[in-house]
Each structure stands twice: as C-alpha cells, then as structure tokens.
XYZ file of N, CA and C in Angstrom:
666
model
N 26.138 17.473 30.751
C 27.096 16.510 30.761
C 27.202 15.887 29.403
N 28.555 16.022 28.859
C 28.877 15.546 27.398
C 29.106 14.094 27.438
N 28.595 13.331 26.371
C 28.777 11.900 26.210
C 30.011 11.742 25.607
N 30.868 11.085 26.129
C 32.484 10.844 25.354
C 32.322 9.456 24.820
N 32.203 9.534 23.405
C 32.171 8.262 22.660
C 33.092 8.579 21.304
N 33.658 7.514 20.891
C 34.620 7.919 19.793
C 33.795 8.022 18.441
N 34.263 8.871 17.533
C 33.515 9.125 16.387
C 34.304 8.266 15.230
N 33.496 7.635 14.393
C 34.075 6.843 13.218
C 34.706 7.748 12.149
N 34.083 8.850 11.791
C 34.407 9.916 10.926
C 34.609 11.160 11.518
N 35.593 11.869 11.227
C 35.566 13.398 11.835
C 34.348 14.086 11.515
N 33.705 14.900 12.487
C 32.686 15.512 12.284
C 33.068 17.139 12.132
N 32.204 17.682 11.385
C 32.413 19.369 11.357
C 31.601 19.639 12.656
N 32.195 20.930 13.298
C 31.553 21.393 14.513
C 30.216 21.866 14.166
N 29.167 21.504 14.940
C 27.806 21.879 14.780
C 27.598 23.357 15.267
N 26.834 24.103 14.574
C 26.486 25.465 15.094
C 25.516 25.354 16.262
N 25.532 26.414 16.925
C 24.592 26.285 18.154
C 23.260 26.111 17.655
N 22.239 25.233 18.233
C 20.918 25.142 17.855
C 20.045 26.199 18.500
N 19.410 26.777 17.578
C 18.619 27.842 18.123
C 17.100 27.466 18.314
N 17.015 26.809 19.364
C 15.651 26.084 19.584
C 14.567 27.154 19.860
N 14.954 28.235 20.050
C 13.746 29.338 20.307
C 13.236 29.726 19.087
N 13.831 29.493 17.855
C 13.486 30.019 16.466
C 12.991 28.803 15.955
N 13.233 27.633 16.106
C 13.034 26.308 15.357
C 11.529 25.847 15.643
N 10.729 25.837 14.561
C 9.619 25.183 14.700
C 9.268 23.964 13.701
N 8.521 23.033 14.082
C 8.402 21.774 13.270
C 7.038 21.470 13.215
N 6.527 20.716 12.073
C 5.190 20.419 11.709
C 4.923 19.081 12.067
N 3.978 18.642 12.991
C 3.578 17.238 13.278
C 2.984 16.590 12.205
N 3.423 15.442 11.882
C 2.918 14.706 10.732
C 1.665 13.763 11.261
N 0.463 14.034 10.464
C -0.637 13.512 11.021
C -1.216 12.612 9.755
N -2.022 11.522 10.172
C -2.593 10.501 9.114
C -3.868 11.329 8.382
N -3.865 11.255 7.100
C -4.893 11.811 6.312
C -6.072 10.687 6.238
N -7.060 11.007 5.561
C -8.390 10.135 5.341
C -7.907 8.950 4.497
N -6.860 9.308 3.679
C -6.245 8.218 2.750
C -5.335 7.426 3.244
N -5.002 7.580 4.573
C -4.224 6.777 5.123
C -2.618 7.125 5.052
N -2.326 8.099 4.251
C -0.835 8.489 4.270
C -0.548 9.709 5.366
N 0.773 9.965 5.605
C 0.992 11.132 6.540
C 1.407 12.476 5.691
N 0.692 13.394 6.259
C 0.724 14.919 5.815
C 1.148 15.796 7.148
N 1.735 16.808 6.807
C 2.169 17.674 7.908
C 1.075 18.686 8.318
N 0.879 18.932 9.770
C -0.138 19.750 9.965
C 0.063 21.292 9.676
N -0.817 22.073 9.531
C -0.885 23.286 9.192
C -0.233 24.226 10.156
N -0.281 23.609 11.488
C 0.008 24.299 12.645
C 1.457 23.753 13.151
N 2.396 24.495 13.349
C 3.768 24.141 13.863
C 3.932 24.252 15.256
N 4.882 23.452 16.043
C 5.183 23.496 17.316
C 6.516 23.884 17.520
N 6.837 24.533 18.679
C 8.320 24.607 18.918
C 8.971 23.454 19.134
N 10.312 23.393 18.599
C 11.277 22.160 18.698
C 11.595 21.925 20.200
N 11.682 22.915 21.039
C 12.062 22.968 22.277
C 11.115 22.020 22.999
N 9.699 21.836 22.682
C 8.767 21.114 23.372
C 9.122 19.621 23.432
N 9.851 19.190 22.225
C 10.129 17.865 21.908
C 11.282 17.376 22.949
N 11.989 18.167 23.698
C 13.084 17.626 24.216
C 12.919 17.438 25.965
N 11.728 17.885 26.294
C 11.344 17.636 27.658
C 10.235 16.530 27.808
N 10.482 15.884 29.033
C 11.301 16.147 30.320
C 12.735 15.514 30.319
N 12.948 14.519 29.427
C 14.102 13.697 29.637
C 15.167 13.809 28.492
N 14.827 14.806 27.629
C 15.776 15.009 26.604
C 15.179 13.942 25.312
N 16.013 14.051 24.142
C 15.400 13.421 23.001
C 16.482 12.886 22.042
N 16.301 11.963 21.225
C 17.277 11.814 20.070
C 16.541 12.214 18.803
N 17.162 12.869 17.953
C 16.561 13.259 16.834
C 17.190 12.688 15.508
N 16.522 12.146 14.791
C 17.035 11.529 13.415
C 16.542 12.441 12.642
N 17.678 13.092 11.838
C 17.353 14.184 10.825
C 17.577 13.228 9.606
N 16.337 13.038 8.908
C 16.405 11.878 8.031
C 16.378 12.693 6.474
N 17.455 12.473 5.669
C 17.765 13.060 4.491
C 16.703 12.577 3.464
N 16.382 11.222 3.423
C 15.511 10.576 2.562
C 14.924 9.296 2.946
N 13.597 9.442 3.311
C 12.845 8.322 3.816
C 12.933 6.939 3.003
N 13.272 7.121 1.774
C 13.200 5.983 0.839
C 14.532 5.321 0.754
N 15.525 5.741 1.444
C 16.805 5.090 1.317
C 16.889 3.745 1.791
N 17.276 2.773 1.047
C 17.308 1.324 1.535
C 18.173 1.221 2.552
N 19.532 1.659 2.453
C 20.576 1.367 3.612
C 20.042 1.974 4.824
N 19.433 3.084 4.903
C 19.094 3.786 6.047
C 17.944 2.959 6.641
N 17.074 2.574 6.022
C 15.934 1.772 6.427
C 16.422 0.608 7.044
N 17.210 -0.179 6.487
C 17.653 -1.478 7.157
C 18.479 -1.055 8.569
N 19.442 -0.058 8.572
C 19.897 0.305 9.894
C 18.977 0.844 10.935
N 18.021 1.574 10.347
C 17.149 2.359 11.322
C 16.091 0.968 11.979
N 15.708 0.089 11.066
C 14.915 -0.902 11.636
C 15.529 -1.773 12.700
N 16.836 -1.925 12.475
C 17.827 -2.827 13.495
C 17.906 -1.923 14.868
N 18.295 -0.691 14.578
C 18.328 0.593 15.622
C 17.189 0.769 16.423
N 15.989 0.560 15.904
C 14.840 0.981 16.550
C 14.355 -0.382 17.530
N 14.720 -1.449 17.006
C 14.539 -2.627 17.656
C 15.176 -2.557 19.005
N 16.527 -2.095 19.069
C 17.426 -1.958 20.181
C 16.687 -0.925 21.142
N 16.345 0.139 20.543
C 15.752 1.405 21.307
C 14.469 1.066 21.896
N 13.431 0.247 21.224
C 12.204 -0.220 21.712
C 12.478 -0.996 22.904
N 13.493 -1.816 22.880
C 13.667 -2.714 24.152
C 14.128 -1.737 25.312
N 14.966 -0.798 25.039
C 15.235 0.169 26.102
C 14.166 0.981 26.570
N 13.214 1.384 25.694
C 12.085 2.048 26.045
C 11.059 1.347 26.995
N 11.017 -0.069 26.555
C 10.202 -0.795 27.522
C 10.908 -1.018 28.969
N 12.018 -0.855 29.086
C 12.676 -1.195 30.335
C 12.671 0.250 31.119
N 12.936 1.364 30.538
C 12.962 2.582 31.153
C 11.593 3.434 31.312
N 10.660 2.992 30.426
C 9.340 3.452 30.213
C 9.514 5.092 30.184
N 8.683 5.879 30.960
C 8.613 7.271 30.928
C 9.835 8.164 31.081
N 10.901 7.287 31.605
C 12.203 8.054 31.886
C 13.023 7.994 30.541
N 12.581 7.539 29.608
C 13.488 7.402 28.272
C 13.100 8.652 27.484
N 14.265 9.180 26.839
C 14.218 10.403 25.820
C 13.182 10.120 24.857
N 12.743 11.180 24.292
C 11.790 11.145 23.003
C 12.501 10.714 21.865
N 11.849 9.891 21.101
C 12.489 9.472 19.861
C 11.844 10.316 18.664
N 12.491 11.030 18.069
C 11.812 12.010 17.084
C 12.721 11.749 15.625
N 11.801 11.738 14.653
C 12.281 11.708 13.180
C 11.720 12.946 12.536
N 12.743 13.796 12.020
C 12.733 14.830 11.191
C 12.932 14.705 9.859
N 11.610 14.989 8.969
C 11.697 14.930 7.707
C 11.744 16.186 6.899
N 12.359 16.293 5.675
C 12.337 17.472 4.844
C 11.482 17.325 3.815
N 10.800 16.215 3.480
C 9.836 16.269 2.642
C 8.552 15.302 2.895
N 7.419 15.635 2.033
C 6.247 14.727 2.107
C 5.651 14.647 0.918
N 4.750 13.686 0.789
C 3.960 13.529 -0.130
C 2.549 14.358 -0.318
N 2.579 15.233 -1.501
C 1.363 15.964 -1.532
C -0.116 15.219 -1.703
N 0.116 14.057 -2.153
C -0.878 13.055 -2.113
C -0.638 11.612 -1.916
N -1.432 10.708 -2.016
C -1.082 9.342 -1.626
C -0.110 8.862 -2.759
N -0.190 9.136 -4.035
C 0.639 8.590 -5.039
C 2.069 8.942 -4.820
N 2.206 10.301 -4.378
C 3.417 10.747 -4.255
C 4.087 10.452 -2.955
N 3.241 10.241 -1.946
C 3.725 9.608 -0.582
C 4.485 8.053 -0.854
N 3.741 7.416 -1.799
C 4.203 6.247 -2.064
C 5.547 5.963 -2.659
N 5.513 7.069 -3.660
C 6.831 7.218 -4.358
C 8.098 7.677 -3.395
N 7.819 8.503 -2.448
C 8.717 8.973 -1.487
C 8.917 8.030 -0.460
N 8.021 7.094 -0.010
C 7.816 6.090 0.958
C 8.003 6.808 2.287
N 7.320 7.945 2.391
C 7.394 8.575 3.812
C 6.480 7.814 4.657
N 5.294 7.550 4.619
C 4.471 6.877 5.487
C 4.937 5.452 5.628
N 5.420 4.601 4.731
C 6.017 3.466 4.634
C 7.116 3.326 5.793
N 8.180 4.496 5.743
C 9.124 4.548 6.455
C 8.560 4.660 8.061
N 7.882 5.571 8.168
C 7.328 6.071 9.505
C 6.690 4.804 10.022
N 5.877 3.980 9.419
C 5.163 2.904 9.906
C 5.905 1.520 10.270
N 6.844 1.342 9.350
C 7.430 -0.001 9.383
C 8.870 -0.005 9.816
N 9.485 1.232 9.812
C 10.961 1.262 10.093
C 11.391 2.290 11.176
N 10.464 3.121 11.700
C 10.826 3.914 12.642
C 9.965 3.671 13.932
N 10.655 4.260 15.066
C 9.986 3.854 16.364
C 9.611 5.030 17.117
N 9.340 6.145 16.610
C 9.058 7.566 17.228
C 8.023 8.309 16.486
N 7.814 9.448 17.062
C 6.937 10.608 16.268
C 7.938 11.308 15.170
N 7.155 11.491 14.038
C 7.681 12.165 12.948
C 7.182 13.577 12.659
N 8.088 14.555 12.495
C 7.877 15.889 12.149
C 8.422 16.328 10.707
N 7.765 17.457 10.290
C 8.320 18.014 9.076
C 8.917 19.078 9.188
N 10.269 19.472 8.674
C 11.030 20.454 8.853
C 10.870 21.104 7.357
N 9.860 21.664 7.309
C 9.463 22.302 5.942
C 10.523 23.325 5.174
N 10.943 24.187 6.081
C 12.109 25.122 5.561
C 13.427 24.615 5.933
N 13.621 23.315 6.199
C 14.835 22.602 6.373
C 15.847 23.535 7.452
N 15.170 24.155 8.267
C 15.868 24.856 9.287
C 16.928 24.043 10.094
N 16.606 22.761 10.381
C 17.404 21.892 11.242
C 18.454 21.379 10.348
N 18.377 21.123 9.109
C 19.278 20.739 8.134
C 20.383 21.920 8.142
N 19.729 23.261 8.050
C 20.682 24.305 7.855
C 21.526 24.553 9.146
N 20.868 24.286 10.238
C 21.568 24.273 11.426
C 22.939 23.195 11.709
N 22.610 22.152 10.976
C 23.594 21.269 11.000
C 24.649 21.358 10.007
N 24.622 22.674 9.268
C 25.724 23.001 8.270
C 25.092 22.995 6.782
N 23.983 22.668 6.747
C 23.409 22.673 5.249
C 24.286 21.927 4.448
N 24.841 20.694 4.837
C 25.701 19.952 3.888
C 24.904 19.222 2.864
N 25.531 19.335 1.652
C 24.805 18.719 0.624
C 25.741 17.654 0.008
N 25.325 16.645 -0.641
C 26.036 15.652 -1.344
C 26.745 16.181 -2.545
N 27.701 15.545 -2.838
C 28.502 15.902 -4.248
C 27.778 15.425 -5.370
N 26.514 15.151 -5.247
C 25.568 14.434 -6.246
C 26.265 13.293 -6.718
N 26.850 12.567 -5.731
C 27.347 11.331 -5.866
C 28.503 11.365 -6.992
N 29.736 10.983 -6.695
C 30.695 10.770 -7.401
C 30.516 9.520 -8.234
N 31.132 9.210 -9.320
C 31.015 8.152 -9.952
C 31.201 6.765 -9.503
N 32.281 6.883 -8.422
C 32.496 5.816 -7.673
C 31.373 5.536 -6.734
N 30.966 6.373 -5.976
C 29.868 6.335 -4.898
C 28.634 5.703 -5.637
N 28.367 6.257 -7.080
C 27.070 5.804 -7.853
C 27.197 4.204 -8.048
N 28.477 3.939 -8.467
C 28.540 2.516 -8.916
C 28.573 1.677 -7.765
N 29.102 2.091 -6.598
C 28.858 1.279 -5.368
C 27.395 1.209 -5.017
N 26.802 2.154 -4.878
C 25.366 2.287 -4.408
C 24.547 1.449 -5.357
N 24.679 1.361 -6.533
C 23.854 0.491 -7.470
C 24.121 -0.873 -7.168
N 25.563 -1.162 -7.041
C 25.842 -2.457 -6.711
C 25.456 -2.982 -5.453
N 25.507 -2.053 -4.380
C 24.712 -2.515 -3.343
C 23.150 -2.850 -3.322
N 22.633 -1.958 -3.865
C 21.043 -1.946 -4.076
C 20.740 -3.303 -4.858
N 21.581 -3.699 -5.839
C 21.250 -4.721 -6.537
C 21.463 -6.058 -5.831
N 22.547 -5.999 -4.950
C 22.975 -7.277 -4.057
C 21.836 -7.295 -2.904
N 21.600 -6.135 -2.474
C 20.590 -6.083 -1.187
C 19.059 -6.595 -1.612
N 18.840 -6.114 -2.875
C 17.550 -6.442 -3.372
C 17.421 -7.928 -3.589
N 18.561 -8.538 -4.120
C 18.393 -10.030 -4.629
C 18.511 -10.801 -3.096
N 19.273 -10.412 -2.158
C 19.334 -11.185 -0.902
C 18.103 -10.979 -0.249
N 17.467 -9.855 -0.188
C 16.028 -9.756 0.547
C 15.051 -10.622 -0.171
N 15.100 -10.789 -1.521
C 14.247 -11.704 -2.301
C 14.535 -13.093 -1.984
N 15.722 -13.463 -1.723
C 16.118 -14.979 -1.512
C 15.610 -15.172 -0.103
N 15.733 -14.034 0.946
C 15.382 -14.440 2.295
C 13.824 -13.946 2.592
N 13.075 -13.832 1.587
C 11.537 -13.490 1.694
C 11.489 -12.116 2.296
N 12.343 -11.049 2.296
C 12.175 -9.906 2.786
C 12.112 -8.803 1.648
N 11.533 -7.556 1.893
C 11.372 -6.590 1.019
C 11.490 -5.350 1.689
N 12.639 -4.531 1.843
C 12.554 -3.349 2.645
C 12.242 -2.265 1.676
N 12.403 -2.384 0.331
C 11.907 -1.397 -0.724
C 12.962 -0.306 -0.457
N 13.006 0.477 -1.497
C 13.745 1.776 -1.646
C 13.421 2.639 -2.818
N 13.686 4.012 -2.454
C 13.374 5.014 -3.452
C 14.757 5.840 -3.675
N 15.056 6.160 -5.022
C 16.136 7.160 -5.011
C 15.718 8.493 -5.477
N 14.556 8.845 -5.276
C 13.977 10.059 -5.547
C 14.644 11.127 -4.651
N 15.171 12.314 -4.999
C 15.770 13.392 -4.466
C 17.171 12.862 -3.785
N 17.656 11.880 -4.192
C 19.022 11.239 -3.640
C 20.233 12.310 -3.827
N 20.932 12.476 -2.744
C 22.135 13.177 -2.751
C 21.759 14.812 -2.680
N 20.663 15.128 -2.286
C 20.323 16.592 -2.091
C 20.943 17.239 -0.757
N 20.533 16.546 0.285
C 21.091 17.108 1.466
C 21.394 15.903 2.382
N 22.150 16.257 3.397
C 22.825 15.372 4.496
C 21.995 15.429 5.641
N 21.657 14.306 6.369
C 20.941 14.357 7.613
C 21.999 14.096 8.891
N 21.546 13.315 9.874
C 22.348 12.824 10.900
C 21.631 12.547 12.028
N 22.160 12.590 13.229
C 21.486 12.058 14.478
C 21.998 13.038 15.626
N 21.130 13.530 16.318
C 21.469 14.425 17.611
C 20.824 13.777 18.779
N 21.624 13.735 19.941
C 21.065 13.360 21.273
C 21.235 14.552 21.941
N 20.139 15.025 22.608
C 19.882 16.325 23.181
C 19.393 16.132 24.671
N 19.787 16.954 25.584
C 19.448 16.739 26.990
C 18.267 17.736 26.977
N 17.625 17.682 28.283
C 16.364 18.583 28.446
C 16.469 19.996 28.283
N 17.938 20.481 28.610
C 18.324 21.789 28.682
C 18.505 22.272 27.196
N 18.610 21.278 26.308
C 18.731 21.852 24.923
C 20.316 21.610 24.345
N 21.123 21.005 25.187
C 22.450 20.934 24.927
C 22.657 19.643 24.004
N 23.324 19.807 22.964
C 23.615 18.688 22.096
C 24.725 17.788 22.937
N 24.497 16.607 23.213
C 25.365 15.797 24.106
C 26.109 14.766 23.180
N 25.544 14.523 21.827
C 26.158 13.851 20.921
C 25.658 13.876 19.711
N 26.538 13.814 18.506
C 26.125 14.288 17.292
C 26.723 13.168 16.335
N 26.051 12.880 15.263
C 26.609 12.093 14.192
C 26.249 12.876 12.772
N 27.004 13.277 11.936
C 26.528 13.966 10.687
C 26.890 12.736 9.575
N 25.573 12.640 8.788
C 25.692 11.504 7.823
C 26.837 11.702 6.914
N 27.371 10.625 6.570
C 28.429 10.516 5.478
C 27.991 9.473 4.428
N 28.153 9.973 3.223
C 27.695 8.954 2.128
C 28.362 7.689 2.226
N 27.564 6.616 2.025
C 28.050 5.178 2.082
C 28.563 4.692 3.407
N 28.550 5.421 4.564
C 28.911 4.976 5.864
C 27.569 4.522 6.671
N 27.635 3.641 7.338
C 26.480 3.108 8.195
C 26.499 4.035 9.476
N 25.226 3.818 10.119
C 24.972 4.485 11.265
C 25.805 3.921 12.256
N 26.477 4.704 13.200
C 27.307 4.128 14.107
C 26.374 3.698 15.492
N 25.571 2.439 15.197
C 24.470 2.236 16.136
C 25.090 2.055 17.584
N 26.195 1.342 17.897
C 26.833 1.402 19.346
C 26.938 2.628 19.791
N 27.440 3.722 19.107
C 27.623 4.842 19.700
C 26.385 5.701 20.056
N 25.417 5.510 19.130
C 24.030 6.086 19.410
C 23.607 5.598 20.542
N 23.494 4.277 20.596
C 22.770 3.566 22.041
C 23.811 3.993 23.182
N 24.992 3.966 23.079
C 25.763 4.431 24.378
C 25.406 5.877 24.624
N 25.128 6.895 23.882
C 24.976 7.962 24.098
C 23.562 8.154 24.790
N 22.454 7.498 24.270
C 21.164 7.378 24.920
C 21.319 6.787 26.181
N 22.053 5.697 26.552
C 22.063 5.120 27.859
C 22.607 6.173 28.759
N 23.809 6.886 28.429
C 24.254 7.915 29.316
C 23.487 9.026 29.492
N 22.580 9.362 28.675
C 21.727 10.471 28.791
C 20.588 10.037 29.913
N 20.053 8.712 29.710
C 19.365 8.311 30.776
C 19.911 8.087 32.016
N 21.162 7.700 32.096
C 21.664 7.629 33.426
C 21.791 9.064 34.189
N 22.117 10.011 33.406
C 22.091 11.379 33.914
C 20.916 11.936 34.256
N 19.849 11.778 33.582
C 18.307 12.220 33.910
C 17.814 11.544 35.082
N 18.078 10.203 35.224
C 17.389 9.512 36.214
C 18.385 9.785 37.538
N 19.481 10.238 37.466
C 20.320 10.570 38.628
C 19.886 11.985 39.305
N 19.397 12.752 38.402
C 19.006 14.233 38.776
C 17.887 14.290 39.945
C-alpha cells in the first residue's frame, strides 16, 4: 500500500531495488571506541522484516545541516518507537564511508554521528550499491551560489550554537560527491515512500513521519 504524501521537490523515479543482490556491512565498535564495518556482510532484505524499515542513505556523516535535522527527526521517531515498541519499523542508517583509524573517523565524524545524532543501527554500503540503485546522483561540485550559501549558513549556525551553548560540529570532507535520501520500505520490499536529497533543501520531516505512521498502521492491521 503506497503512502500518498506530497513531495516538496520533484523526484526522479527510483529504479527497482534489487534486495536479493544488495548486501551491507554492520558497523561495529573497535577497541579504540570508533565504528568500523564488519568483514562479513548481511543481506539487506533481512533489515526490513518483520515490520518494514526506514533507510536513511547518508551522503556525509559530518554534514552540519543533516546532523541538526536528523537530531530533531530522531527525537520524534524515538517517541513513536517507545509507543509502538516491537511493531515499529527498523531504523537503519546507510553510510558510504568509514574511518580506517580513530583519527580518520574523527575527521569524518562517523562514530560521532551514529552516537549523538542517529537513533538506529548503522551499516556500510562499501560499494555504494544502494546509492547506485537510487540513481547514483552526484552533486554539481556545488555551484558558486550554493558554496556561498553553505559557507554563510555554516558560519551563522556555528555562531548561533556557540551563543546557545551547543555544538553540533561539522566536516566538509567529501562534500558534494554523492547524494543520499530516505526510503520507507514495507516488509515485502516495496518502497512506499522516497525522498531524494537536494542540495540546500531540508529533510521533509513531516512527510517522513507521516509515511512511517502509515506503514505502522498497515502493519498492525494485517
């Protein structure tokens, strides 16, 4: 059953997700305390049972804008998880990069993102297969206007956080290389909602939550 919610930005049609071929590597904590991917991969299809899942395809864990939005979105998701318990869809983060050591992890801010801003399990898409399935969309290496707007936003946001006593931190490493998005998937593997990331656009939080709520309603009614 498709979730009918309005889209803020026209989306490219997603190719059919080939779950039988997609494998992901669970992120595990090392003795140094940061996250690294397991040598053993698991089938992506195992992540959508029994109640479906929401997949956050994260283009860059160090993005300040994404971190702020994800922090707020995860608060709302966590409240719903507390209410629905085991009937709630799995919350999955898909990363395309990891730190080879603690220093690189801190630079990429992968573990920091997973621990402080995300509310689910994280996996590495080492070959970027899921990104490719979503159209392998790449940024235009930021137009001059986008760069100026981004720098102004980061400067303003950092000043505001300092004033408010907050610090979300950010990293521009690998900025603009690929685009991510959000997928809400039912237990059969059907994509019932998708959002493809657009440069300088915010996550459509209300749409995402509405799609999750509808998926929960359908799952519990079956």
